[in-house]
XYZ file of C-alpha atoms in Angstrom:
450
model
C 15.098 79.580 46.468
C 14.558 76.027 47.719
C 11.198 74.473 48.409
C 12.242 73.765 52.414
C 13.716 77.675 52.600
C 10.083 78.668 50.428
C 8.080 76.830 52.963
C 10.040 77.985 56.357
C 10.010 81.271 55.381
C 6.120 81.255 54.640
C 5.952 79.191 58.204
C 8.135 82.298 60.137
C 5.984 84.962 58.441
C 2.153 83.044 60.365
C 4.203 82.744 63.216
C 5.360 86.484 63.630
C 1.520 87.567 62.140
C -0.065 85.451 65.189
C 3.088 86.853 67.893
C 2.055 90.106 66.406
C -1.582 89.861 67.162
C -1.279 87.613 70.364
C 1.694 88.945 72.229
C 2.330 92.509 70.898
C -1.465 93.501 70.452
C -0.856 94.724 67.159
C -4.581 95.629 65.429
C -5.331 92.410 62.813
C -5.149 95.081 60.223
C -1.675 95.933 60.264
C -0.228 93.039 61.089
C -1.776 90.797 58.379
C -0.986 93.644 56.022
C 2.863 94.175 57.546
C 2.989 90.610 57.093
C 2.269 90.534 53.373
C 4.959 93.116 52.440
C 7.420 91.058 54.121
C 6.298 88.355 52.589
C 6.489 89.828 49.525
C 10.193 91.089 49.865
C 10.947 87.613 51.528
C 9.794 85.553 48.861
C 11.380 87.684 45.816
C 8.269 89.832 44.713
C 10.135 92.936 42.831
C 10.173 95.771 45.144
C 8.842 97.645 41.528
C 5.473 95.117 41.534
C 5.079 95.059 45.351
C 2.479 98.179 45.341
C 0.242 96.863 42.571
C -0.089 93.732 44.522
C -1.346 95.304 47.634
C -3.531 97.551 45.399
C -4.767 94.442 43.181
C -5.668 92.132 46.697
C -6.625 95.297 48.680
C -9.252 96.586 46.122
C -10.298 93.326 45.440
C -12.150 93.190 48.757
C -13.827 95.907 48.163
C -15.418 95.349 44.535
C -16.540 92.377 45.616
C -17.891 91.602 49.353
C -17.945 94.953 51.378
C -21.063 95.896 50.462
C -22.755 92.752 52.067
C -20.584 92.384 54.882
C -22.201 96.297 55.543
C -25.786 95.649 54.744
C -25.150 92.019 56.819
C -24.305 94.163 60.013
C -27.201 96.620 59.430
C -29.384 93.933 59.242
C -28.137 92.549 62.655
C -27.901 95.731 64.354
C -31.436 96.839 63.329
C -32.931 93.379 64.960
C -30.743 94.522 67.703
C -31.827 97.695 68.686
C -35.764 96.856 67.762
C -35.790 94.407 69.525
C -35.828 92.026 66.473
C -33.563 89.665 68.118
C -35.695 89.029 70.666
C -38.949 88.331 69.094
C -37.126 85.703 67.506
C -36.287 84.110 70.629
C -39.555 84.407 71.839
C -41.063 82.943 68.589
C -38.624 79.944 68.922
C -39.276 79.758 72.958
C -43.150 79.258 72.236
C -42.932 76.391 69.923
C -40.445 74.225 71.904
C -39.219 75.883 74.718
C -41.858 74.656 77.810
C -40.966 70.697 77.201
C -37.477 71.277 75.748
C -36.189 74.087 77.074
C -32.170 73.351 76.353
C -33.254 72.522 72.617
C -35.188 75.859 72.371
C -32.195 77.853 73.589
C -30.018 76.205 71.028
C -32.421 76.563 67.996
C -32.825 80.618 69.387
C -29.213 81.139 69.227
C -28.480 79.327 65.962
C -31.407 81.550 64.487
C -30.431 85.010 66.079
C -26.663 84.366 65.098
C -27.502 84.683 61.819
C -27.932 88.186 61.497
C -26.596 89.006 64.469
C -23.377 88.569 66.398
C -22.993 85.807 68.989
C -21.824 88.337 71.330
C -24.629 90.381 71.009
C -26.889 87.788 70.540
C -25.661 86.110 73.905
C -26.226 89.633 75.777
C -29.547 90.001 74.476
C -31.410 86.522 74.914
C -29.633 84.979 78.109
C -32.515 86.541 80.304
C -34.747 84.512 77.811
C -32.984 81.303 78.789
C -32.320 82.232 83.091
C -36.183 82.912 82.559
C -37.707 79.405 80.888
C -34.562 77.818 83.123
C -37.466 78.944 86.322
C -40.666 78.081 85.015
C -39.502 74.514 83.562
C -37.723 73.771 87.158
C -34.263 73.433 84.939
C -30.674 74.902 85.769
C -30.232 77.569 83.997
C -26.710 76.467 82.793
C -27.214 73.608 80.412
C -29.448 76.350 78.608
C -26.654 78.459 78.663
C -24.439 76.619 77.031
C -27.166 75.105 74.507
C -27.193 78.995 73.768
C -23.484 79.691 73.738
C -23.699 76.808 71.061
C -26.564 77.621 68.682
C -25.000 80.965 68.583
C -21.656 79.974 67.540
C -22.375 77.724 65.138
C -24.159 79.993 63.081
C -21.657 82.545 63.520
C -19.011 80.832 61.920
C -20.734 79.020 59.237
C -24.040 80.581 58.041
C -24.025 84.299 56.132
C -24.426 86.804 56.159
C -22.745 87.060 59.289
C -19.629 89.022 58.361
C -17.299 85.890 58.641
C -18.476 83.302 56.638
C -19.519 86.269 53.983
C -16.065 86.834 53.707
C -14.719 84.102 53.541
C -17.412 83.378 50.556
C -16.149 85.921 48.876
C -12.454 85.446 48.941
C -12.385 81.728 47.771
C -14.377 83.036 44.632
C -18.303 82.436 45.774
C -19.519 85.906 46.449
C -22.306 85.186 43.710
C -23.357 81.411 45.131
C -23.880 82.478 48.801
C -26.921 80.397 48.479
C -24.594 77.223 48.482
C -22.800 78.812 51.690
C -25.519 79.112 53.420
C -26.856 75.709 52.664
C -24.006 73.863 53.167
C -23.447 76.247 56.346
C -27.134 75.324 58.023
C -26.274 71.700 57.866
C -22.970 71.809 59.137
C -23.873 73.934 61.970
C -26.901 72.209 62.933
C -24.950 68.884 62.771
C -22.042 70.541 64.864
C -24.737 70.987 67.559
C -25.728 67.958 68.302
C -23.417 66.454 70.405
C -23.224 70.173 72.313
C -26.587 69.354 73.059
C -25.676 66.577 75.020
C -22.554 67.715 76.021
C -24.634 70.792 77.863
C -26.795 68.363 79.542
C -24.126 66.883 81.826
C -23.421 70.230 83.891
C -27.069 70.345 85.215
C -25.870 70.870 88.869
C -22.777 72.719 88.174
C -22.716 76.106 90.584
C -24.135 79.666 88.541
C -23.690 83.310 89.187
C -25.971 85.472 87.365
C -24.261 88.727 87.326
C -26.199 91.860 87.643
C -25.587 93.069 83.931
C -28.008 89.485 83.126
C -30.721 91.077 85.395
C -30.695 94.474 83.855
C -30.376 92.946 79.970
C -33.722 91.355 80.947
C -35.526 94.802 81.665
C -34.723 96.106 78.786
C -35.902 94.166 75.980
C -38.610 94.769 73.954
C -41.391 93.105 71.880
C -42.311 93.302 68.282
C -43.831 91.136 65.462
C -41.926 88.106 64.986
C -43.085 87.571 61.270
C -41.319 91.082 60.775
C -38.171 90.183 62.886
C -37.846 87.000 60.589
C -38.415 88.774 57.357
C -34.852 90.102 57.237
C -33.416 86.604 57.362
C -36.456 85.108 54.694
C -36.134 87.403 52.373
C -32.728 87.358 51.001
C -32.406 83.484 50.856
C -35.833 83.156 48.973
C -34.310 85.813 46.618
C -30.854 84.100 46.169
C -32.839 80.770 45.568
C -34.250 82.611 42.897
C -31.648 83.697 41.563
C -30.735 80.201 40.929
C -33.792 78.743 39.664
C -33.244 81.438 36.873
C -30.208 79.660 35.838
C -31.225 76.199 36.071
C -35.243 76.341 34.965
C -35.950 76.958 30.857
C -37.912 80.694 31.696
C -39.021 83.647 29.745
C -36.003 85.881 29.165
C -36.759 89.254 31.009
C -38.312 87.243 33.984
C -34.921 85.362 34.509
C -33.257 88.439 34.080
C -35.377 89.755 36.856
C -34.900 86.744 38.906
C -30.764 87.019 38.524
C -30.821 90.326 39.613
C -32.509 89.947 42.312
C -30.988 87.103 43.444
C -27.403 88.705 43.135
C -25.835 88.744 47.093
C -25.449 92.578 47.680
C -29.011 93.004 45.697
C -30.562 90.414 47.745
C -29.250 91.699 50.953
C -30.144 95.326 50.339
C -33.452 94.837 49.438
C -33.282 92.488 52.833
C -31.903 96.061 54.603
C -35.091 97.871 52.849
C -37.611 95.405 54.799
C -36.466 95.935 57.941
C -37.946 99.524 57.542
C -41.406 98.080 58.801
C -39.941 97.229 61.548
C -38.586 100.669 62.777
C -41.226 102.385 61.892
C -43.861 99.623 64.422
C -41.298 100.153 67.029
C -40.887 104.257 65.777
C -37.501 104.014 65.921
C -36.955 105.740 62.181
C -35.561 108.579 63.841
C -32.774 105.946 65.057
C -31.855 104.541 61.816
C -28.866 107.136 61.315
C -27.223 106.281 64.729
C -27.647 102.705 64.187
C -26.211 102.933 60.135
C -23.626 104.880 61.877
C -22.773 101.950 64.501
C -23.331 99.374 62.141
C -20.352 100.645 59.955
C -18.143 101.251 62.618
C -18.256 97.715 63.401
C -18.513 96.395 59.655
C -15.228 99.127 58.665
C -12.778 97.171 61.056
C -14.038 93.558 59.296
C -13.653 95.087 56.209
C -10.264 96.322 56.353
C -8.728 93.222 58.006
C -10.719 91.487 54.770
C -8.868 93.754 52.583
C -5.614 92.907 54.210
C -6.589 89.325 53.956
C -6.909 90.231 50.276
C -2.920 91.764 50.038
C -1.706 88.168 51.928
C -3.509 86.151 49.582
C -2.080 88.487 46.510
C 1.104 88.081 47.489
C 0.927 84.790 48.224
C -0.214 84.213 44.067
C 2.030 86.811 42.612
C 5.416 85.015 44.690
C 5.298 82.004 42.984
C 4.849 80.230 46.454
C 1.766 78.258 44.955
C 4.106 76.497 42.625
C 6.607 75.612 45.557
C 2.933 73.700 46.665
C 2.536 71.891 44.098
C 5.984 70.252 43.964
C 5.388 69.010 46.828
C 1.447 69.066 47.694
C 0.596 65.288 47.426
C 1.204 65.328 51.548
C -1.054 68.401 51.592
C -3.388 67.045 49.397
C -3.812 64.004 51.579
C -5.014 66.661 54.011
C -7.659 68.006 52.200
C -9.860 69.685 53.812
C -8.463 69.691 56.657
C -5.200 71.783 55.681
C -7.523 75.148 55.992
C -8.780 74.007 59.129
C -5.502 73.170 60.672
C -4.708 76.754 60.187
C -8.226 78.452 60.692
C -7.554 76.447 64.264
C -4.050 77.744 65.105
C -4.973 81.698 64.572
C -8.173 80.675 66.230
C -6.726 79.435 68.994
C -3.704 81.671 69.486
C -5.589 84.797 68.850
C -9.037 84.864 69.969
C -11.040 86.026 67.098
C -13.319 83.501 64.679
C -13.848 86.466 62.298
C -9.918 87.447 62.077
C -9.223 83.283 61.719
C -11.680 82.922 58.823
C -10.613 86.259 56.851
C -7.036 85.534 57.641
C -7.271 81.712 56.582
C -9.467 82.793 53.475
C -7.194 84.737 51.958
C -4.397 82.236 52.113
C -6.454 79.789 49.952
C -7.209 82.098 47.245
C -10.187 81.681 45.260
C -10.745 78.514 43.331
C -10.658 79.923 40.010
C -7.385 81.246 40.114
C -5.060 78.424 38.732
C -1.957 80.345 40.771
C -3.891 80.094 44.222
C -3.376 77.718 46.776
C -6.975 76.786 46.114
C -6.079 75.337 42.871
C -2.581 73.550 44.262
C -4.378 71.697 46.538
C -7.361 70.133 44.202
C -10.010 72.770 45.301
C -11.499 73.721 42.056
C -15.436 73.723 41.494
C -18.024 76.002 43.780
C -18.630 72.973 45.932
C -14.986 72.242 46.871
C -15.053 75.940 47.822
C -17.535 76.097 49.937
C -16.460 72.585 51.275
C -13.621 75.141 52.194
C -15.236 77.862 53.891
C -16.586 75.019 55.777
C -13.846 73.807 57.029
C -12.555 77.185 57.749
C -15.281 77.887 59.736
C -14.741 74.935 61.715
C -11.201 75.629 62.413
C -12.583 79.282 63.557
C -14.296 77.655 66.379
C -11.900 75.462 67.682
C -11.481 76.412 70.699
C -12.877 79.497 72.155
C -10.885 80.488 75.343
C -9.730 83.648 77.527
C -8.553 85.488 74.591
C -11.946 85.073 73.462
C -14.053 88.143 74.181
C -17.163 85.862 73.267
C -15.932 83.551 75.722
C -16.455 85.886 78.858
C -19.508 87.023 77.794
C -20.598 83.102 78.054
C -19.123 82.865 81.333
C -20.310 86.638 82.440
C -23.800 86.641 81.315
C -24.595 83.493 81.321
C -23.627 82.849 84.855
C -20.390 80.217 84.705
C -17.878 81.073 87.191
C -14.685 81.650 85.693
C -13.223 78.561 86.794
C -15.432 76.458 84.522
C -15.241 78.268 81.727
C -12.606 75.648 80.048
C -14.335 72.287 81.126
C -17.540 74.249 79.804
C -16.965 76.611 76.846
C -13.739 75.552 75.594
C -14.534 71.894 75.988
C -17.792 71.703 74.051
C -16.122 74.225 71.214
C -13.803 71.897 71.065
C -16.306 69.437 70.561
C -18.007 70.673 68.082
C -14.802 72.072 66.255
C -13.560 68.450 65.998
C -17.208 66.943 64.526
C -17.747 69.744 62.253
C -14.601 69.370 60.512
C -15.199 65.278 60.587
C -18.451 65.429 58.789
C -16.981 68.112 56.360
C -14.062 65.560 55.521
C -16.775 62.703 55.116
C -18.821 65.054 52.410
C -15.117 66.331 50.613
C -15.073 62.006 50.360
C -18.362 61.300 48.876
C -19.505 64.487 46.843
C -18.069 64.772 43.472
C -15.822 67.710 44.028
C-alpha cells in the first residue's frame, strides 16, 4: 500500500467518524469504535490480530485513567449538589467582585470548572453574576461571558476534569498530572485574557434572563468555602508531593509515603474522602449514594468513548500507519504542535463536544513512549512534549463552540444572550481564545527543551 492510498484512506475513515457523529447521530462510542475496525481491515491489520487490538487499546483505558476520570466527577458532583460550587463563587465574588466584577466572574468560573463541568458550573453561578451585574450598576452580559470563559478554559485544559484527565492519560502522563495541571493553569489563564476584553465590548448589547436563571438563583445554598476548596487543594498538594519525593535526597519509607500518595487515582481518592465533611455540614450523607450513582452515569459514557479512543489509537500502532508518517512527516513535523490541534479543532467544530474532541484526538497521538505511535513520528517524546500536546489538544477542543454545542445554549439560555448573538458572542471569543492558546503553546514547544 502506497503512502498517498495509506494517508487517504486514514483521511476517509475521520471523515465518515465525524459524518457519523454529526449527521447520522451515531453515539461517540460506536462510531469511534466502528471506525477503528474499519480501519483496521482497511489498513491490512489480520482479521486473526484484529480482536486483541481492540482488547489491548480497550483495556488499556481502563487500567490506567478510569478510576480518576470517576473520582474527578464525584468530586464535581458532590460540590454540586452541596452547594460546593457555589461557596466558591462566593469566596471569589468577595475578594474582587464589588470593583471588578467581570474579572471576578472569570476567576469563579475558571475555579469552579475545575471540578466541575462548565455546563453545570454555568447553571449554577450565573445568578451569582446577574446578581453583582445589579449592585455594581454593570450589564450583566460582559459578566456572562467573562463566566462562559473562565469556565471553559479550565474545562479543557486543567484536570481533573474528565477531558484533559484523559487525554493525560492516553499520551502516557497518567502518573505526572501535576505537569498537566501546571502547564494547564497557565495556558488557560493566559487564554483568558484577551476574553476579558473581548467581553467588555458588548456592555449594551440587549439580555433576556430566562426564567430557569431566576429559579437557579433560589436554590443555591451556602457552606464553608475552606471546605468547598479542599477538594481541589488537596490532591495537587499531594501530587506535588509526590514529586518532591523523586527529586529531594529523603528518608526511604517517607518518600515511599510521599509517592504513594502522590500517585493520581491515590491522590484523587483521598481528595473524594474529604469531601465527606462537607456532606455531613450540609447533612446530605444520606445523598451520597444517589449522587455516586449520578456521578457514574455521567463518568461511564466518558469512559467508554476513552476506551474507544484507546481501540483507534491501537489500531492506528499495530497498522503500520505510523511508519507511513514518518516517510513523510518532515511537513508534519513543521506543524508541531499544531498538527493535534488542527484536528482537536475539526471534531470540535463539526461535532460539538470538547470532551469527545480531546479523547478522540488523544488517542490518535498515542502515548509518547511508544516508539510505533504517532507521538513518537512526529518528535513528541519526553513528558513535557506530551503535555505540550494535551495542550494543544485542549486548545483545538475549544475552537469554536457553536449550535451543536450543548454548552453553547446554556451560555446563551442562562446567561441571557438572545440567540441571535450567540456567534458574534460565544463563538467569536472561543474562537479567540482557541487561536491564542494554541499561539502561546507553539511559542513554549519553540523555547522549552522538548
Amino acid at each position: 500500500m502506497t503512502t498517498m492510498s495509506t494517508l487517504l484512506i486514514f483521511a476517509a475513515a475521520i471523515v465518515l467518524m465525524v459524518v457519523a457523529i454529526a449527521r447520522w447521530k451515531v453515539h461517540p462510542f460506536l462510531a469511534i469504535l466502528g471506525t477503528a475496525i474499519l480501519l483496521a481491515a482497511l489498513l491490512g491489520i489480520p482479521f486473526t490480530d484484529i480482536p486483541d487490538v481492540i482488547g489491548k487499546g480497550f483495556g488499556g483505558v481502563f487500567s490506567g485513567i478510569a478510576l480518576v476520570i470517576i473520582f474527578g466527577t464525584l468530586i464535581g458532583r458532590v460540590l454540586e449538589r452541596t452547594g460546593g460550587a457555589v461557596a466558591l463563587a462566593r469566596a471569589v465574588e468577595r475578594v474582587v467582585g464589588k470593583r471588578h466584577p467581570r474579572l471576578a466572574m472569570m476567576l469563579i468560573g475558571w475555579i469552579v470548572s475545575i471540578p466541575v463541568f462548565c455546563d453545570s458550573g454555568f447553571v449554577l453561578v450565573s445568578p451569582i453574576g446577574k446578581s453583582l451585574a445589579k449592585r455594581s450598576g454593570t450589564s450583566p452580559i460582559p459578566l456572562m461571558l467573562a463566566l462562559a470563559a473562565g469556565l471553559f478554559a479550565s474545562h479543557v485544559f486543567i484536570p481533573p476534569t474528565p477531558g484533559p484527565v484523559a487525554a493525560a492519560g492516553m499520551v502516557g502522563l497518567e502518573n505526572n498530572l501535576l505537569l498537566v495541571i501546571g502547564l494547564g493553569a497557565i495556558i488557560s489563564l493566559l487564554s483568558l485574557v484577551p476574553a476579558y476584553f473581548f467581553a467588555g465590548r458588548f456592555g449594551k448589547l440587549d439580555t433576556e434572563f430566562s426564567e430557569a436563571s431566576e429559579d437557579s438563583e433560589s436554590q443555591q445554598m451556602s457552606c464553608s468555602a475552606a471546605l468547598a476548596f479542599l477538594p481541589i487543594v488537596l490532591p495537587i498538594v499531594l501530587m506535588a508531593l509526590g514529586s518532591v519525593a523523586s527529586l529531594v535526597t529523603m528518608p526511604e519509607n517517607v518518600a515511599a509515603v510521599f509517592t504513594f500518595l502522590g500517585k493520581p487515582v491515590i491522590a484523587l481518592m483521598l481528595a473524594l474522602l474529604s469531601c465527606l465533611p462537607l456532606l455531613m455540614r450540609q447533612k446530605k450523607l444520606g445523598e451520597f449514594h444517589d449522587i455516586t450513582s449520578n456521578a457514574l452515569k455521567t463518568a461511564g459514557p466518558i469512559i467508554f468513548i476513552t476506551a474507544a479512543g484507546g481501540v483507534l489509537g491501537a489500531v492506528v500502532t499495530a497498522s503500520g500507519f505510523v511508519d507511513v508518517i514518518k516517510e513523510s512527516g518532515d511537513s508534519l513535523k513543521m506543524l508541531g504542535v499544531v498538527f493535534p490541534f488542527l484536528i482537536a479543532a475539526i471534531l470540535k467544530s463539526a461535532q460539538g463536544s470538547s470532551t469527545v474532541a480531546i479523547t478522540t484526538t488523544a488517542s490518535m497521538m498515542g502515548m509518547f513512549s511508544d516508539s510505533g505511535s504517532m507521538m513518537n513520528a512526529l518528535g513528541f517524546t519526553s513528558p513535557l512534549a506530551a503535555a505540550l500536546v494535551v495542550m494543544a489538544i485542549g486548545a483545538g477542543a475549544m475552537t469554536v463552540s457553536h449550535a451543536n454545542d450543548s454548552y453553547f445554549w446554556v451560555v446563551t439560555g442562562f446567561g441571557g444572550i438572545k440567540p441571535r448573538d450567540g456567534y458574534r458572542t460565544m463563538t467569536l471569543m472561543t474562537l479567540i481564545m482557541g487561536i491564542t492558546a494554541i499561539a502561546l503553546i507553539a511559542l513554549a514547544a519553540a523555547i522549552l527543551p522538548i
